[in-house]
Amino acid sequence: MPTMRCLSLTVLALTTLGTPAAALIVPMKGWVPVNGDANLWTDAGGGCLLREERSGQAFPVLASQDEALTFAGKLRAQLSKNVSGVVTQPVDRAGFWAVLAAYDYREGGATYKVAQLYLSDAGILRTVTGSSAEGHKNECVNAMREFIRYLAN
């Protein structure tokens, strides 16, 4: 799974953009906290990792699709400097917008598929990040991606 370096790169990208990062996760059924950390969860088989973070940086609510598209473009440009296959898209969250990013992260000869949601939580950026090893076929992969795409808010 991606290490703190991967998450640090994301925070670095957000810092460069002048935006914040934060976290708070609702666990999925059958997932357990890693070492008791309520912001870091794994499935029972250990094939997927889900992390929620808050940076404390200000991050205004993305009130329109256009605002989310603008942020998505800046985020894609920043992430592309450090990871590959970056795709970003706005996602509607019932009255506000978030941005979903997907990318490949390489570390120690392994490649990880990452899905990351960027949203404003009371004016602070919160990220929900899910990762799994490339080629991992466990059920957790689709469930994790669906959670990030449709349910995390």
Short mmCIF file of N, CA and C in Angstrom, two decimals:
data_model
loop_
_atom_site.label_atom_id
_atom_site.label_comp_id
_atom_site.label_asym_id
_atom_site.label_seq_id
_atom_site.Cartn_x
_atom_site.Cartn_y
_atom_site.Cartn_z
N MET A 1 0.84 -1.17 0.00
CA MET A 1 0.00 0.00 0.00
C MET A 1 0.89 1.24 0.00
N PRO A 2 0.40 2.34 -0.52
CA PRO A 2 1.20 3.56 -0.52
C PRO A 2 1.56 3.95 0.91
N THR A 3 2.72 4.50 1.04
CA THR A 3 3.20 4.91 2.35
C THR A 3 2.89 6.37 2.59
N MET A 4 3.41 6.86 3.69
CA MET A 4 3.24 8.27 4.01
C MET A 4 3.84 9.15 2.92
N ARG A 5 4.83 8.64 2.17
CA ARG A 5 5.44 9.43 1.10
C ARG A 5 4.39 9.79 0.05
N CYS A 6 3.56 8.81 -0.32
CA CYS A 6 2.50 9.06 -1.31
C CYS A 6 1.54 10.13 -0.78
N LEU A 7 1.14 9.99 0.46
CA LEU A 7 0.22 10.96 1.03
C LEU A 7 0.89 12.31 1.20
N SER A 8 2.19 12.30 1.51
CA SER A 8 2.92 13.56 1.61
C SER A 8 2.99 14.27 0.28
N LEU A 9 3.14 13.50 -0.81
CA LEU A 9 3.14 14.10 -2.14
C LEU A 9 1.81 14.79 -2.41
N THR A 10 0.73 14.18 -1.97
CA THR A 10 -0.59 14.76 -2.17
C THR A 10 -0.71 16.05 -1.37
N VAL A 11 -0.29 16.01 -0.12
CA VAL A 11 -0.34 17.22 0.70
C VAL A 11 0.54 18.29 0.09
N LEU A 12 1.71 17.90 -0.43
CA LEU A 12 2.59 18.86 -1.10
C LEU A 12 1.88 19.48 -2.29
N ALA A 13 1.21 18.65 -3.08
CA ALA A 13 0.48 19.17 -4.24
C ALA A 13 -0.60 20.14 -3.79
N LEU A 14 -1.30 19.81 -2.72
CA LEU A 14 -2.35 20.69 -2.24
C LEU A 14 -1.78 21.97 -1.67
N THR A 15 -0.65 21.88 -0.98
CA THR A 15 -0.01 23.07 -0.45
C THR A 15 0.39 24.00 -1.58
N THR A 16 0.92 23.43 -2.65
CA THR A 16 1.32 24.21 -3.81
C THR A 16 0.10 24.89 -4.43
N LEU A 17 -1.03 24.21 -4.38
CA LEU A 17 -2.25 24.79 -4.93
C LEU A 17 -2.88 25.81 -3.98
N GLY A 18 -2.39 25.86 -2.76
CA GLY A 18 -2.97 26.77 -1.79
C GLY A 18 -4.27 26.23 -1.21
N THR A 19 -4.38 24.90 -1.13
CA THR A 19 -5.59 24.27 -0.60
C THR A 19 -5.23 23.35 0.56
N PRO A 20 -6.20 22.99 1.42
CA PRO A 20 -5.96 22.19 2.59
C PRO A 20 -6.28 20.71 2.42
N ALA A 21 -5.90 19.88 3.40
CA ALA A 21 -6.23 18.45 3.40
C ALA A 21 -6.63 18.02 4.80
N ALA A 22 -7.62 17.11 4.92
CA ALA A 22 -8.10 16.65 6.21
C ALA A 22 -8.73 15.28 6.11
N ALA A 23 -9.14 14.70 7.29
CA ALA A 23 -9.65 13.34 7.22
C ALA A 23 -10.61 12.96 8.33
N LEU A 24 -11.54 12.06 8.01
CA LEU A 24 -12.48 11.46 8.96
C LEU A 24 -13.26 10.40 8.20
N ILE A 25 -13.08 9.13 8.54
CA ILE A 25 -13.66 8.04 7.76
C ILE A 25 -14.75 7.27 8.49
N VAL A 26 -15.78 6.92 7.77
CA VAL A 26 -16.78 5.99 8.25
C VAL A 26 -16.37 4.63 7.70
N PRO A 27 -16.08 3.67 8.57
CA PRO A 27 -15.57 2.38 8.08
C PRO A 27 -16.62 1.60 7.30
N MET A 28 -16.14 0.80 6.36
CA MET A 28 -17.01 -0.07 5.59
C MET A 28 -17.13 -1.40 6.33
N LYS A 29 -18.22 -2.12 6.10
CA LYS A 29 -18.48 -3.39 6.77
C LYS A 29 -17.32 -4.37 6.53
N GLY A 30 -16.84 -4.96 7.61
CA GLY A 30 -15.76 -5.93 7.52
C GLY A 30 -14.37 -5.33 7.52
N TRP A 31 -14.28 -4.01 7.47
CA TRP A 31 -12.97 -3.36 7.49
C TRP A 31 -12.58 -3.09 8.94
N VAL A 32 -11.29 -3.04 9.20
CA VAL A 32 -10.80 -2.82 10.56
C VAL A 32 -9.77 -1.68 10.57
N PRO A 33 -9.70 -0.94 11.68
CA PRO A 33 -8.69 0.10 11.77
C PRO A 33 -7.29 -0.51 11.86
N VAL A 34 -6.33 0.13 11.26
CA VAL A 34 -4.94 -0.32 11.31
C VAL A 34 -4.31 0.23 12.59
N ASN A 35 -3.84 -0.66 13.45
CA ASN A 35 -3.21 -0.27 14.72
C ASN A 35 -4.08 0.69 15.53
N GLY A 36 -5.41 0.51 15.45
CA GLY A 36 -6.34 1.33 16.22
C GLY A 36 -6.54 2.74 15.69
N ASP A 37 -5.99 3.04 14.54
CA ASP A 37 -6.10 4.38 13.95
C ASP A 37 -7.45 4.51 13.24
N ALA A 38 -8.33 5.36 13.77
CA ALA A 38 -9.67 5.53 13.20
C ALA A 38 -9.66 6.22 11.85
N ASN A 39 -8.51 6.68 11.38
CA ASN A 39 -8.41 7.33 10.07
C ASN A 39 -7.72 6.45 9.05
N LEU A 40 -7.40 5.21 9.41
CA LEU A 40 -6.71 4.29 8.51
C LEU A 40 -7.34 2.91 8.65
N TRP A 41 -7.93 2.43 7.55
CA TRP A 41 -8.70 1.18 7.57
C TRP A 41 -8.20 0.24 6.49
N THR A 42 -8.33 -1.06 6.76
CA THR A 42 -8.01 -2.08 5.77
C THR A 42 -9.10 -3.13 5.76
N ASP A 43 -9.25 -3.79 4.63
CA ASP A 43 -10.21 -4.89 4.54
C ASP A 43 -9.63 -6.08 5.30
N ALA A 44 -10.46 -7.08 5.57
CA ALA A 44 -10.02 -8.23 6.35
C ALA A 44 -8.84 -8.96 5.73
N GLY A 45 -8.75 -8.98 4.40
CA GLY A 45 -7.65 -9.67 3.72
C GLY A 45 -6.40 -8.82 3.56
N GLY A 46 -6.47 -7.55 3.89
CA GLY A 46 -5.31 -6.67 3.79
C GLY A 46 -4.97 -6.25 2.36
N GLY A 47 -5.90 -6.41 1.42
CA GLY A 47 -5.63 -6.05 0.04
C GLY A 47 -5.90 -4.59 -0.31
N CYS A 48 -6.67 -3.92 0.53
CA CYS A 48 -7.03 -2.52 0.26
C CYS A 48 -6.79 -1.69 1.52
N LEU A 49 -6.46 -0.43 1.31
CA LEU A 49 -6.21 0.50 2.40
C LEU A 49 -7.01 1.77 2.14
N LEU A 50 -7.65 2.27 3.17
CA LEU A 50 -8.47 3.47 3.07
C LEU A 50 -8.02 4.43 4.16
N ARG A 51 -7.68 5.67 3.77
CA ARG A 51 -7.17 6.66 4.72
C ARG A 51 -7.97 7.95 4.56
N GLU A 52 -8.24 8.56 5.69
CA GLU A 52 -8.92 9.85 5.70
C GLU A 52 -8.00 10.85 6.39
N GLU A 53 -7.84 12.04 5.81
CA GLU A 53 -6.93 13.03 6.37
C GLU A 53 -7.50 14.44 6.31
N ARG A 54 -7.05 15.27 7.24
CA ARG A 54 -7.32 16.71 7.26
C ARG A 54 -6.00 17.41 7.47
N SER A 55 -5.74 18.44 6.67
CA SER A 55 -4.46 19.15 6.78
C SER A 55 -4.55 20.39 7.65
N GLY A 56 -5.74 20.92 7.81
CA GLY A 56 -5.89 22.17 8.53
C GLY A 56 -5.86 23.38 7.61
N GLN A 57 -5.53 23.15 6.32
CA GLN A 57 -5.52 24.26 5.36
C GLN A 57 -6.94 24.64 4.98
N ALA A 58 -7.14 25.91 4.73
CA ALA A 58 -8.44 26.38 4.26
C ALA A 58 -8.72 25.81 2.87
N PHE A 59 -9.95 25.38 2.68
CA PHE A 59 -10.38 24.86 1.37
C PHE A 59 -11.85 25.20 1.22
N PRO A 60 -12.16 26.22 0.46
CA PRO A 60 -13.56 26.65 0.35
C PRO A 60 -14.42 25.59 -0.32
N VAL A 61 -15.69 25.65 0.00
CA VAL A 61 -16.65 24.76 -0.64
C VAL A 61 -16.64 25.02 -2.14
N LEU A 62 -16.61 23.95 -2.92
CA LEU A 62 -16.72 24.08 -4.37
C LEU A 62 -18.21 24.11 -4.68
N ALA A 63 -18.72 25.32 -4.90
CA ALA A 63 -20.16 25.52 -5.01
C ALA A 63 -20.73 25.22 -6.39
N SER A 64 -19.87 25.08 -7.40
CA SER A 64 -20.37 24.83 -8.75
C SER A 64 -19.48 23.82 -9.46
N GLN A 65 -20.02 23.26 -10.51
CA GLN A 65 -19.24 22.32 -11.30
C GLN A 65 -18.03 23.03 -11.93
N ASP A 66 -18.20 24.28 -12.33
CA ASP A 66 -17.09 25.03 -12.90
C ASP A 66 -15.95 25.21 -11.90
N GLU A 67 -16.28 25.51 -10.64
CA GLU A 67 -15.24 25.62 -9.61
C GLU A 67 -14.52 24.29 -9.42
N ALA A 68 -15.30 23.21 -9.42
CA ALA A 68 -14.71 21.88 -9.25
C ALA A 68 -13.83 21.51 -10.45
N LEU A 69 -14.26 21.88 -11.65
CA LEU A 69 -13.45 21.62 -12.85
C LEU A 69 -12.13 22.39 -12.81
N THR A 70 -12.19 23.62 -12.34
CA THR A 70 -10.97 24.42 -12.23
C THR A 70 -10.00 23.78 -11.25
N PHE A 71 -10.51 23.39 -10.08
CA PHE A 71 -9.65 22.74 -9.09
C PHE A 71 -9.13 21.40 -9.64
N ALA A 72 -9.98 20.65 -10.32
CA ALA A 72 -9.57 19.35 -10.88
C ALA A 72 -8.40 19.52 -11.85
N GLY A 73 -8.44 20.55 -12.66
CA GLY A 73 -7.35 20.81 -13.60
C GLY A 73 -6.05 21.14 -12.90
N LYS A 74 -6.11 21.97 -11.86
CA LYS A 74 -4.91 22.32 -11.09
C LYS A 74 -4.36 21.10 -10.37
N LEU A 75 -5.26 20.32 -9.80
CA LEU A 75 -4.86 19.12 -9.08
C LEU A 75 -4.19 18.12 -10.02
N ARG A 76 -4.78 17.91 -11.19
CA ARG A 76 -4.21 16.99 -12.18
C ARG A 76 -2.79 17.43 -12.56
N ALA A 77 -2.60 18.70 -12.78
CA ALA A 77 -1.28 19.22 -13.15
C ALA A 77 -0.26 18.98 -12.04
N GLN A 78 -0.65 19.22 -10.79
CA GLN A 78 0.27 19.03 -9.66
C GLN A 78 0.58 17.55 -9.44
N LEU A 79 -0.45 16.71 -9.43
CA LEU A 79 -0.23 15.28 -9.19
C LEU A 79 0.62 14.65 -10.30
N SER A 80 0.42 15.11 -11.53
CA SER A 80 1.14 14.54 -12.67
C SER A 80 2.65 14.72 -12.58
N LYS A 81 3.10 15.62 -11.72
CA LYS A 81 4.53 15.82 -11.52
C LYS A 81 5.16 14.67 -10.74
N ASN A 82 4.35 13.94 -9.97
CA ASN A 82 4.88 12.92 -9.07
C ASN A 82 4.32 11.51 -9.28
N VAL A 83 3.19 11.39 -9.94
CA VAL A 83 2.56 10.09 -10.16
C VAL A 83 2.11 9.99 -11.61
N SER A 84 1.71 8.80 -12.04
CA SER A 84 1.33 8.64 -13.45
C SER A 84 -0.15 8.29 -13.60
N GLY A 85 -0.62 8.42 -14.83
CA GLY A 85 -1.99 8.05 -15.17
C GLY A 85 -3.05 8.85 -14.44
N VAL A 86 -2.79 10.11 -14.18
CA VAL A 86 -3.71 10.93 -13.38
C VAL A 86 -4.97 11.28 -14.17
N VAL A 87 -6.10 11.03 -13.54
CA VAL A 87 -7.41 11.41 -14.07
C VAL A 87 -8.15 12.10 -12.93
N THR A 88 -8.78 13.23 -13.22
CA THR A 88 -9.57 13.93 -12.20
C THR A 88 -10.95 14.23 -12.75
N GLN A 89 -11.92 14.30 -11.86
CA GLN A 89 -13.27 14.65 -12.28
C GLN A 89 -14.06 15.22 -11.11
N PRO A 90 -14.94 16.17 -11.39
CA PRO A 90 -15.83 16.69 -10.35
C PRO A 90 -16.88 15.64 -10.00
N VAL A 91 -17.28 15.61 -8.74
CA VAL A 91 -18.37 14.73 -8.32
C VAL A 91 -19.34 15.54 -7.47
N ASP A 92 -20.62 15.37 -7.75
CA ASP A 92 -21.67 16.09 -7.05
C ASP A 92 -21.91 15.44 -5.69
N ARG A 93 -21.98 16.28 -4.67
CA ARG A 93 -22.22 15.81 -3.31
C ARG A 93 -23.43 16.53 -2.71
N ALA A 94 -24.56 16.45 -3.38
CA ALA A 94 -25.82 17.00 -2.87
C ALA A 94 -25.68 18.42 -2.31
N GLY A 95 -25.47 19.36 -3.20
CA GLY A 95 -25.40 20.76 -2.80
C GLY A 95 -24.02 21.36 -2.84
N PHE A 96 -23.01 20.55 -2.98
CA PHE A 96 -21.65 21.05 -3.16
C PHE A 96 -20.90 20.06 -4.04
N TRP A 97 -19.69 20.42 -4.42
CA TRP A 97 -18.90 19.59 -5.32
C TRP A 97 -17.62 19.14 -4.65
N ALA A 98 -17.15 18.00 -5.06
CA ALA A 98 -15.86 17.46 -4.63
C ALA A 98 -15.11 17.09 -5.90
N VAL A 99 -13.85 16.72 -5.76
CA VAL A 99 -13.06 16.29 -6.92
C VAL A 99 -12.48 14.92 -6.61
N LEU A 100 -12.66 14.02 -7.57
CA LEU A 100 -12.14 12.67 -7.47
C LEU A 100 -10.93 12.55 -8.38
N ALA A 101 -9.83 12.05 -7.82
CA ALA A 101 -8.61 11.82 -8.60
C ALA A 101 -8.30 10.33 -8.57
N ALA A 102 -7.79 9.83 -9.67
CA ALA A 102 -7.30 8.44 -9.73
C ALA A 102 -5.93 8.49 -10.38
N TYR A 103 -5.01 7.70 -9.86
CA TYR A 103 -3.66 7.70 -10.41
C TYR A 103 -2.91 6.43 -10.00
N ASP A 104 -1.77 6.22 -10.63
CA ASP A 104 -0.88 5.11 -10.31
C ASP A 104 0.30 5.66 -9.52
N TYR A 105 0.60 4.99 -8.44
CA TYR A 105 1.73 5.40 -7.59
C TYR A 105 2.72 4.25 -7.53
N ARG A 106 3.98 4.52 -7.82
CA ARG A 106 5.02 3.48 -7.80
C ARG A 106 5.93 3.69 -6.60
N GLU A 107 6.20 2.58 -5.91
CA GLU A 107 7.12 2.62 -4.78
C GLU A 107 7.73 1.23 -4.59
N GLY A 108 9.04 1.20 -4.46
CA GLY A 108 9.73 -0.06 -4.20
C GLY A 108 9.47 -1.13 -5.23
N GLY A 109 9.33 -0.76 -6.49
CA GLY A 109 9.10 -1.72 -7.55
C GLY A 109 7.65 -2.17 -7.70
N ALA A 110 6.78 -1.68 -6.85
CA ALA A 110 5.35 -2.03 -6.93
C ALA A 110 4.56 -0.82 -7.42
N THR A 111 3.43 -1.09 -8.06
CA THR A 111 2.53 -0.03 -8.50
C THR A 111 1.22 -0.18 -7.75
N TYR A 112 0.71 0.93 -7.26
CA TYR A 112 -0.56 0.95 -6.53
C TYR A 112 -1.55 1.80 -7.30
N LYS A 113 -2.80 1.35 -7.33
CA LYS A 113 -3.90 2.10 -7.91
C LYS A 113 -4.52 2.91 -6.77
N VAL A 114 -4.61 4.20 -6.98
CA VAL A 114 -5.09 5.10 -5.93
C VAL A 114 -6.32 5.85 -6.43
N ALA A 115 -7.32 5.94 -5.57
CA ALA A 115 -8.49 6.79 -5.80
C ALA A 115 -8.54 7.75 -4.62
N GLN A 116 -8.71 9.04 -4.89
CA GLN A 116 -8.63 10.03 -3.83
C GLN A 116 -9.69 11.10 -4.03
N LEU A 117 -10.46 11.33 -2.98
CA LEU A 117 -11.52 12.33 -3.00
C LEU A 117 -11.08 13.56 -2.23
N TYR A 118 -11.27 14.73 -2.84
CA TYR A 118 -10.93 16.02 -2.23
C TYR A 118 -12.23 16.78 -2.01
N LEU A 119 -12.52 17.12 -0.73
CA LEU A 119 -13.74 17.86 -0.47
C LEU A 119 -13.55 18.82 0.69
N SER A 120 -14.42 19.81 0.75
CA SER A 120 -14.38 20.79 1.82
C SER A 120 -15.22 20.29 2.98
N ASP A 121 -14.64 20.35 4.16
CA ASP A 121 -15.35 19.97 5.38
C ASP A 121 -15.28 21.19 6.31
N ALA A 122 -16.34 21.96 6.31
CA ALA A 122 -16.39 23.20 7.11
C ALA A 122 -15.24 24.13 6.76
N GLY A 123 -14.92 24.22 5.47
CA GLY A 123 -13.89 25.13 5.01
C GLY A 123 -12.47 24.59 5.08
N ILE A 124 -12.31 23.33 5.47
CA ILE A 124 -11.01 22.66 5.55
C ILE A 124 -11.02 21.49 4.57
N LEU A 125 -9.90 21.31 3.85
CA LEU A 125 -9.83 20.20 2.90
C LEU A 125 -9.74 18.88 3.63
N ARG A 126 -10.56 17.97 3.22
CA ARG A 126 -10.55 16.61 3.72
C ARG A 126 -10.31 15.69 2.54
N THR A 127 -9.43 14.72 2.67
CA THR A 127 -9.19 13.75 1.61
C THR A 127 -9.53 12.36 2.12
N VAL A 128 -10.12 11.58 1.24
CA VAL A 128 -10.37 10.17 1.50
C VAL A 128 -9.62 9.45 0.39
N THR A 129 -8.64 8.63 0.77
CA THR A 129 -7.75 7.98 -0.18
C THR A 129 -7.84 6.47 -0.05
N GLY A 130 -8.07 5.80 -1.17
CA GLY A 130 -8.09 4.35 -1.18
C GLY A 130 -7.00 3.84 -2.11
N SER A 131 -6.36 2.74 -1.73
CA SER A 131 -5.31 2.19 -2.59
C SER A 131 -5.29 0.67 -2.52
N SER A 132 -4.81 0.09 -3.60
CA SER A 132 -4.62 -1.36 -3.69
C SER A 132 -3.49 -1.61 -4.67
N ALA A 133 -2.83 -2.74 -4.51
CA ALA A 133 -1.75 -3.08 -5.41
C ALA A 133 -2.31 -3.30 -6.82
N GLU A 134 -1.57 -2.85 -7.83
CA GLU A 134 -2.00 -3.03 -9.21
C GLU A 134 -2.24 -4.52 -9.47
N GLY A 135 -3.34 -4.82 -10.13
CA GLY A 135 -3.68 -6.20 -10.46
C GLY A 135 -4.38 -6.94 -9.35
N HIS A 136 -4.55 -6.31 -8.18
CA HIS A 136 -5.23 -6.95 -7.05
C HIS A 136 -6.70 -7.14 -7.42
N LYS A 137 -7.21 -8.36 -7.32
CA LYS A 137 -8.57 -8.67 -7.77
C LYS A 137 -9.57 -8.90 -6.63
N ASN A 138 -9.21 -8.60 -5.41
CA ASN A 138 -10.06 -8.81 -4.27
C ASN A 138 -11.34 -7.97 -4.38
N GLU A 139 -12.42 -8.45 -3.76
CA GLU A 139 -13.69 -7.72 -3.72
C GLU A 139 -13.53 -6.32 -3.14
N CYS A 140 -12.56 -6.15 -2.28
CA CYS A 140 -12.39 -4.88 -1.60
C CYS A 140 -12.14 -3.73 -2.57
N VAL A 141 -11.54 -4.01 -3.71
CA VAL A 141 -11.16 -2.95 -4.65
C VAL A 141 -12.40 -2.21 -5.15
N ASN A 142 -13.37 -2.93 -5.68
CA ASN A 142 -14.57 -2.27 -6.20
C ASN A 142 -15.38 -1.62 -5.09
N ALA A 143 -15.50 -2.30 -3.94
CA ALA A 143 -16.26 -1.73 -2.83
C ALA A 143 -15.62 -0.43 -2.35
N MET A 144 -14.29 -0.43 -2.25
CA MET A 144 -13.57 0.76 -1.81
C MET A 144 -13.76 1.91 -2.81
N ARG A 145 -13.61 1.62 -4.08
CA ARG A 145 -13.77 2.66 -5.10
C ARG A 145 -15.19 3.21 -5.13
N GLU A 146 -16.18 2.34 -4.98
CA GLU A 146 -17.57 2.80 -4.94
C GLU A 146 -17.81 3.68 -3.72
N PHE A 147 -17.25 3.28 -2.58
CA PHE A 147 -17.38 4.07 -1.36
C PHE A 147 -16.83 5.47 -1.58
N ILE A 148 -15.63 5.54 -2.14
CA ILE A 148 -14.99 6.85 -2.35
C ILE A 148 -15.78 7.66 -3.37
N ARG A 149 -16.20 7.03 -4.45
CA ARG A 149 -16.88 7.73 -5.55
C ARG A 149 -18.28 8.22 -5.16
N TYR A 150 -19.02 7.38 -4.44
CA TYR A 150 -20.44 7.69 -4.22
C TYR A 150 -20.84 8.01 -2.78
N LEU A 151 -20.13 7.48 -1.80
CA LEU A 151 -20.62 7.58 -0.43
C LEU A 151 -19.81 8.49 0.50
N ALA A 152 -18.51 8.56 0.32
CA ALA A 152 -17.70 9.40 1.20
C ALA A 152 -18.12 10.86 1.04
N ASN A 153 -18.39 11.49 2.15
CA ASN A 153 -18.75 12.91 2.10
C ASN A 153 -18.43 13.62 3.38
#
